[in-house]
Amino acid sequence: MEYFVQQLINGVTLGSIYGLIAIGYTMVFGIIGMVNFAHGDVFMASAFIALIAFLILTSWLGIGSIALALFIVLIVAMLFTSLINWAIERVAYRPLRGSFRLAPLISAIGMSIFLSNFVQVTQGPRNKSIPPMVQGEFVLSNRHGFPVTLSYKQLIIWGITAVLLLAFWYLVAKTRLGRAQRACEQDQKMAALVGVDVDRTISMTFVIAAALAAVAGTMYLMYYGVVNFADGFVPGVKAFTAAVLGGIGSLPGAVVGGILIGLIETLWSAYFSIDYKDVAAFSVLAITLIFLPQGLFGRPDVEKV
Amino acid sequence: MEAAAKARQIDVAGALRDAGVTGLIAFGLFLPLIGFETVTNIRDELILTTRWPLLLALLVVIAVGRFAYSVAVAPWLARRAERPRPTAATVWQRHVRQWLVPFAIGFVIVYPIGVIAIVGLGGALRWIDNFGIQILIYVMLGWGLNIVVGLAGLLDLGYVAFYAVGAYSYALLAKNFGLSFWILLPLAGILSSFWGILLGFPVLRLRGDYLAIVTLAFGEIIRLILINWVALTNGYAGVIGIPRPSFFGIPFTADHDGFAAVFGLQFSPVYRVIFLYYVILALALLTCFFTVRLRRLPIGRAWEALREDQIACRSLGINTTNTKLTAFAMGAMFAGFAGSFFAARQAFISPESFTFIESATVLSIVVLGGMGSQIGVAIAAVVMIGGTEILRQLNFLKEIFGQTFDPTQYRMLLFGLAMVLIMIWRPRGLISTRDPSVFLKEKKTIGTDLVAEGRG
């Protein structure tokens, strides 16, 4: 039982990270109907930016307070990653809008390969590891000699995810930008006719997606303490799985899907086989798409002539 | 008229401003990842070093490039767009079109002989192996995937899985049961196409992008199984000592009953490579021939119809599931052939050879070549694979950028960039015109931009 609770805690933490990335997939898919294949690599790049910002803060500027450092790192990573994703949309996707349907996907695959290799070339192929940023944990229970712990960093991840989701929900549901986004999602031409700047709205969608991916990247770096140029692909596919599982286009679905994928992966490694944990996650993707293509919260997709 | 003339005037101030803005954005983009480098010091700690000169040089290049674009390139492009386009193919183009294919086939047939004549037996090995065989494998994979993506319009991102099935089928059956290459080649193809049907069956209801991601997931699952099922596949370590194919029973060894001795030649490893070259050439041409003929059969017509409009197909009574499955199985079969050839050529395979990057490479070859165009796919394979092989040979760049500069590092970087740029430049691929499969009285070349994309 204790073991199960511990795995549950770990799974939700991992799932929060996936959920933050999944929102990026689901938003972009919702608004322009493309699978942004490079999103996983944007996440990876953000982890590298966070790493560099962290090193500048701690070793050059000598900031002692971890909380302050983490906050600044988060902001810096969000800013630079947003800029990168904005540029990617501008250069690689916008010229292809209205082109045939596979073109943006191919372009995104190219961008994904480019990004991961760009990081490899500029930062080197080796694992980059840093000493743990945050240490310490709460012991929740300690029966039968098996402690159930909730570490501070897990708590930080939960907290930041919850706060950001609230802010994000407010943005989409209550602000002018969110309304424009929902309008573009339904009908771009009609939205343009009533005065919504479609290009700007799409750009902003990419910026928000990247900012959330940057939060996930920073959390990932803080949680694992290590990052590699190839780390974008597998979390990217898993986050996509989360988006599909939750119902692509649905924002709460992305979060729920992310947490479910995190739980499935953690529990699978805990009880069956750690070697096949990625197989489990990928199988969930295939099974969902085959049996429940609209996902948990999505609307069924009707094919029209 | 006046407005057009005014527009043609070059706005230097605006161009300068554009260049400045672009430089600023580039500064933001590259500051973290190029301005700083994370390196591990002697005590195994991660420290930062700066690369300001590199960052500055890059920004200058970008800003100047942007300025040149707005001052020189953009007006030139605008002038070119104003000129009327020739609608009919010129005489020269028609000649090229007519003679390209026979010339290309002739060239690949005499290629090994020509290379030996130029650089001699010893030097030819690298040219035939690295360029000839390597490119032909990708040409064959491209043509195989072209059936699935180009003809049937099903986006498959896990094509490498079938390549892996073919390779492991040959490797394991040849090693454990001692069966020969020529028996296992068709067998590997059959096994792969079974896998194609098996994986295809549940997912073919899905639309384009979803199908792409699920095939990707399947490709990854197969690779993970190859890694983790150590008892069967030996995991990461891979299968070593895979038997090599023989020349109709005569092995390519230095023994007295080896190929060189039987034909009274001096032993050289190059004979095996030449033999393998012709094997893969024959396989690739077979794939091409097969595809071209299939396109004229009802099944090929059904594939293309399916790519254009699935609903129309269904209403005409075409069984879409069966049609898609045959496309999947055919594509997988050729990947299986190529895979078993790959295993026989390398004599060593490991899951590392079957990563997602391989699938993406083959897919990009098909898309960049112009989906559905056989010659386009071949040209794209030569450009992409040959280009990356040439990068390996560019040692003179070390003289310019210093000894630590390794051009092969930039292989995949340029590859990804090329994919994006070609998509922007020609979303329909390099060869974007195609002869119609069915025509009324006279055969006219149509642009693929007139053709709707697949909704498969």
PDB file of C-alpha atoms in Angstrom, chain A residues 107-217:
ATOM      1  CA  SER A 107       8.346  20.871 -41.911  1.00  0.00           C
ATOM      2  CA  ALA A 108       7.791  20.242 -38.202  1.00  0.00           C
ATOM      3  CA  ILE A 109       9.688  16.948 -38.390  1.00  0.00           C
ATOM      4  CA  GLY A 110      12.539  18.799 -40.086  1.00  0.00           C
ATOM      5  CA  MET A 111      12.445  21.456 -37.384  1.00  0.00           C
ATOM      6  CA  SER A 112      12.508  18.772 -34.704  1.00  0.00           C
ATOM      7  CA  ILE A 113      15.603  17.173 -36.237  1.00  0.00           C
ATOM      8  CA  PHE A 114      17.166  20.600 -36.640  1.00  0.00           C
ATOM      9  CA  LEU A 115      16.535  21.661 -33.049  1.00  0.00           C
ATOM     10  CA  SER A 116      17.869  18.542 -31.387  1.00  0.00           C
ATOM     11  CA  ASN A 117      20.966  18.566 -33.588  1.00  0.00           C
ATOM     12  CA  PHE A 118      21.445  22.277 -33.082  1.00  0.00           C
ATOM     13  CA  VAL A 119      21.588  21.708 -29.350  1.00  0.00           C
ATOM     14  CA  GLN A 120      23.897  18.749 -29.885  1.00  0.00           C
ATOM     15  CA  VAL A 121      26.279  20.804 -32.005  1.00  0.00           C
ATOM     16  CA  THR A 122      26.268  23.876 -29.795  1.00  0.00           C
ATOM     17  CA  GLN A 123      26.223  22.210 -26.377  1.00  0.00           C
ATOM     18  CA  GLY A 124      27.801  18.847 -27.018  1.00  0.00           C
ATOM     19  CA  PRO A 125      26.357  15.352 -27.052  1.00  0.00           C
ATOM     20  CA  ARG A 126      27.067  14.464 -23.418  1.00  0.00           C
ATOM     21  CA  ASN A 127      24.591  14.379 -20.552  1.00  0.00           C
ATOM     22  CA  LYS A 128      24.565  17.649 -18.655  1.00  0.00           C
ATOM     23  CA  SER A 129      24.066  17.077 -14.975  1.00  0.00           C
ATOM     24  CA  ILE A 130      23.890  19.588 -12.157  1.00  0.00           C
ATOM     25  CA  PRO A 131      23.925  19.091  -8.405  1.00  0.00           C
ATOM     26  CA  PRO A 132      20.387  18.861  -6.979  1.00  0.00           C
ATOM     27  CA  MET A 133      18.778  22.282  -6.710  1.00  0.00           C
ATOM     28  CA  VAL A 134      16.254  21.447  -4.056  1.00  0.00           C
ATOM     29  CA  GLN A 135      16.720  18.840  -1.386  1.00  0.00           C
ATOM     30  CA  GLY A 136      14.638  17.578   1.482  1.00  0.00           C
ATOM     31  CA  GLU A 137      11.296  15.882   1.775  1.00  0.00           C
ATOM     32  CA  PHE A 138       8.239  15.417   3.919  1.00  0.00           C
ATOM     33  CA  VAL A 139       7.737  11.943   5.338  1.00  0.00           C
ATOM     34  CA  LEU A 140       4.013  11.321   5.044  1.00  0.00           C
ATOM     35  CA  SER A 141       3.893   7.990   6.811  1.00  0.00           C
ATOM     36  CA  ASN A 142       6.414   5.502   8.011  1.00  0.00           C
ATOM     37  CA  ARG A 143       4.644   2.275   8.770  1.00  0.00           C
ATOM     38  CA  HIS A 144       6.257  -1.152   8.165  1.00  0.00           C
ATOM     39  CA  GLY A 145       9.597   0.600   7.712  1.00  0.00           C
ATOM     40  CA  PHE A 146       8.681   1.835   4.256  1.00  0.00           C
ATOM     41  CA  PRO A 147       8.519   5.637   4.282  1.00  0.00           C
ATOM     42  CA  VAL A 148       6.159   7.406   1.920  1.00  0.00           C
ATOM     43  CA  THR A 149       7.820  10.662   1.036  1.00  0.00           C
ATOM     44  CA  LEU A 150       6.833  13.797  -0.770  1.00  0.00           C
ATOM     45  CA  SER A 151       9.969  15.663  -1.702  1.00  0.00           C
ATOM     46  CA  TYR A 152      10.078  19.461  -1.827  1.00  0.00           C
ATOM     47  CA  LYS A 153      10.773  19.407  -5.508  1.00  0.00           C
ATOM     48  CA  GLN A 154       7.692  17.302  -6.152  1.00  0.00           C
ATOM     49  CA  LEU A 155       5.704  19.780  -4.127  1.00  0.00           C
ATOM     50  CA  ILE A 156       7.164  22.670  -6.130  1.00  0.00           C
ATOM     51  CA  ILE A 157       6.208  20.934  -9.373  1.00  0.00           C
ATOM     52  CA  TRP A 158       2.656  20.376  -8.178  1.00  0.00           C
ATOM     53  CA  GLY A 159       2.374  23.935  -6.945  1.00  0.00           C
ATOM     54  CA  ILE A 160       3.745  25.583 -10.058  1.00  0.00           C
ATOM     55  CA  THR A 161       1.682  23.371 -12.328  1.00  0.00           C
ATOM     56  CA  ALA A 162      -1.493  24.182 -10.411  1.00  0.00           C
ATOM     57  CA  VAL A 163      -0.815  27.928 -10.375  1.00  0.00           C
ATOM     58  CA  LEU A 164       0.043  28.013 -14.061  1.00  0.00           C
ATOM     59  CA  LEU A 165      -2.990  25.994 -15.012  1.00  0.00           C
ATOM     60  CA  LEU A 166      -5.190  28.436 -13.160  1.00  0.00           C
ATOM     61  CA  ALA A 167      -3.534  31.403 -14.842  1.00  0.00           C
ATOM     62  CA  PHE A 168      -3.781  29.677 -18.161  1.00  0.00           C
ATOM     63  CA  TRP A 169      -7.409  28.796 -17.682  1.00  0.00           C
ATOM     64  CA  TYR A 170      -8.102  32.438 -16.882  1.00  0.00           C
ATOM     65  CA  LEU A 171      -6.253  33.495 -20.033  1.00  0.00           C
ATOM     66  CA  VAL A 172      -8.224  31.220 -22.320  1.00  0.00           C
ATOM     67  CA  ALA A 173     -11.622  31.588 -20.696  1.00  0.00           C
ATOM     68  CA  LYS A 174     -11.729  35.233 -19.667  1.00  0.00           C
ATOM     69  CA  THR A 175      -9.410  37.403 -21.714  1.00  0.00           C
ATOM     70  CA  ARG A 176      -9.680  38.944 -25.143  1.00  0.00           C
ATOM     71  CA  LEU A 177      -6.799  36.841 -26.421  1.00  0.00           C
ATOM     72  CA  GLY A 178      -8.452  33.657 -25.211  1.00  0.00           C
ATOM     73  CA  ARG A 179     -11.669  34.586 -26.934  1.00  0.00           C
ATOM     74  CA  ALA A 180      -9.773  35.280 -30.149  1.00  0.00           C
ATOM     75  CA  GLN A 181      -8.106  31.903 -29.839  1.00  0.00           C
ATOM     76  CA  ARG A 182     -11.368  30.085 -29.400  1.00  0.00           C
ATOM     77  CA  ALA A 183     -12.816  31.974 -32.330  1.00  0.00           C
ATOM     78  CA  CYS A 184      -9.887  31.019 -34.577  1.00  0.00           C
ATOM     79  CA  GLU A 185     -10.271  27.445 -33.478  1.00  0.00           C
ATOM     80  CA  GLN A 186     -13.851  27.373 -34.686  1.00  0.00           C
ATOM     81  CA  ASP A 187     -13.503  29.233 -37.955  1.00  0.00           C
ATOM     82  CA  GLN A 188     -10.456  31.232 -38.993  1.00  0.00           C
ATOM     83  CA  LYS A 189     -12.117  32.983 -41.906  1.00  0.00           C
ATOM     84  CA  MET A 190     -15.106  34.058 -39.876  1.00  0.00           C
ATOM     85  CA  ALA A 191     -12.859  35.204 -37.032  1.00  0.00           C
ATOM     86  CA  ALA A 192     -10.854  37.306 -39.485  1.00  0.00           C
ATOM     87  CA  LEU A 193     -14.076  38.822 -40.824  1.00  0.00           C
ATOM     88  CA  VAL A 194     -15.142  40.017 -37.406  1.00  0.00           C
ATOM     89  CA  GLY A 195     -11.784  41.628 -36.808  1.00  0.00           C
ATOM     90  CA  VAL A 196      -9.645  39.036 -35.081  1.00  0.00           C
ATOM     91  CA  ASP A 197      -5.999  39.211 -36.132  1.00  0.00           C
ATOM     92  CA  VAL A 198      -5.602  35.526 -36.984  1.00  0.00           C
ATOM     93  CA  ASP A 199      -1.836  35.615 -37.575  1.00  0.00           C
ATOM     94  CA  ARG A 200      -1.204  37.330 -34.290  1.00  0.00           C
ATOM     95  CA  THR A 201      -3.493  34.930 -32.428  1.00  0.00           C
ATOM     96  CA  ILE A 202      -1.705  31.931 -33.872  1.00  0.00           C
ATOM     97  CA  SER A 203       1.659  33.452 -32.968  1.00  0.00           C
ATOM     98  CA  MET A 204       0.458  34.024 -29.427  1.00  0.00           C
ATOM     99  CA  THR A 205      -0.708  30.403 -29.246  1.00  0.00           C
ATOM    100  CA  PHE A 206       2.794  29.247 -30.089  1.00  0.00           C
ATOM    101  CA  VAL A 207       4.251  31.648 -27.541  1.00  0.00           C
ATOM    102  CA  ILE A 208       1.975  30.364 -24.782  1.00  0.00           C
ATOM    103  CA  ALA A 209       2.641  26.759 -25.765  1.00  0.00           C
ATOM    104  CA  ALA A 210       6.366  27.401 -25.577  1.00  0.00           C
ATOM    105  CA  ALA A 211       6.094  29.170 -22.237  1.00  0.00           C
ATOM    106  CA  LEU A 212       4.324  26.161 -20.743  1.00  0.00           C
ATOM    107  CA  ALA A 213       6.872  23.830 -22.333  1.00  0.00           C
ATOM    108  CA  ALA A 214       9.590  25.962 -20.754  1.00  0.00           C
ATOM    109  CA  VAL A 215       7.984  25.525 -17.344  1.00  0.00           C
ATOM    110  CA  ALA A 216       7.949  21.789 -17.980  1.00  0.00           C
ATOM    111  CA  GLY A 217      11.589  21.952 -19.106  1.00  0.00           C
TER     112      GLY A 217
END
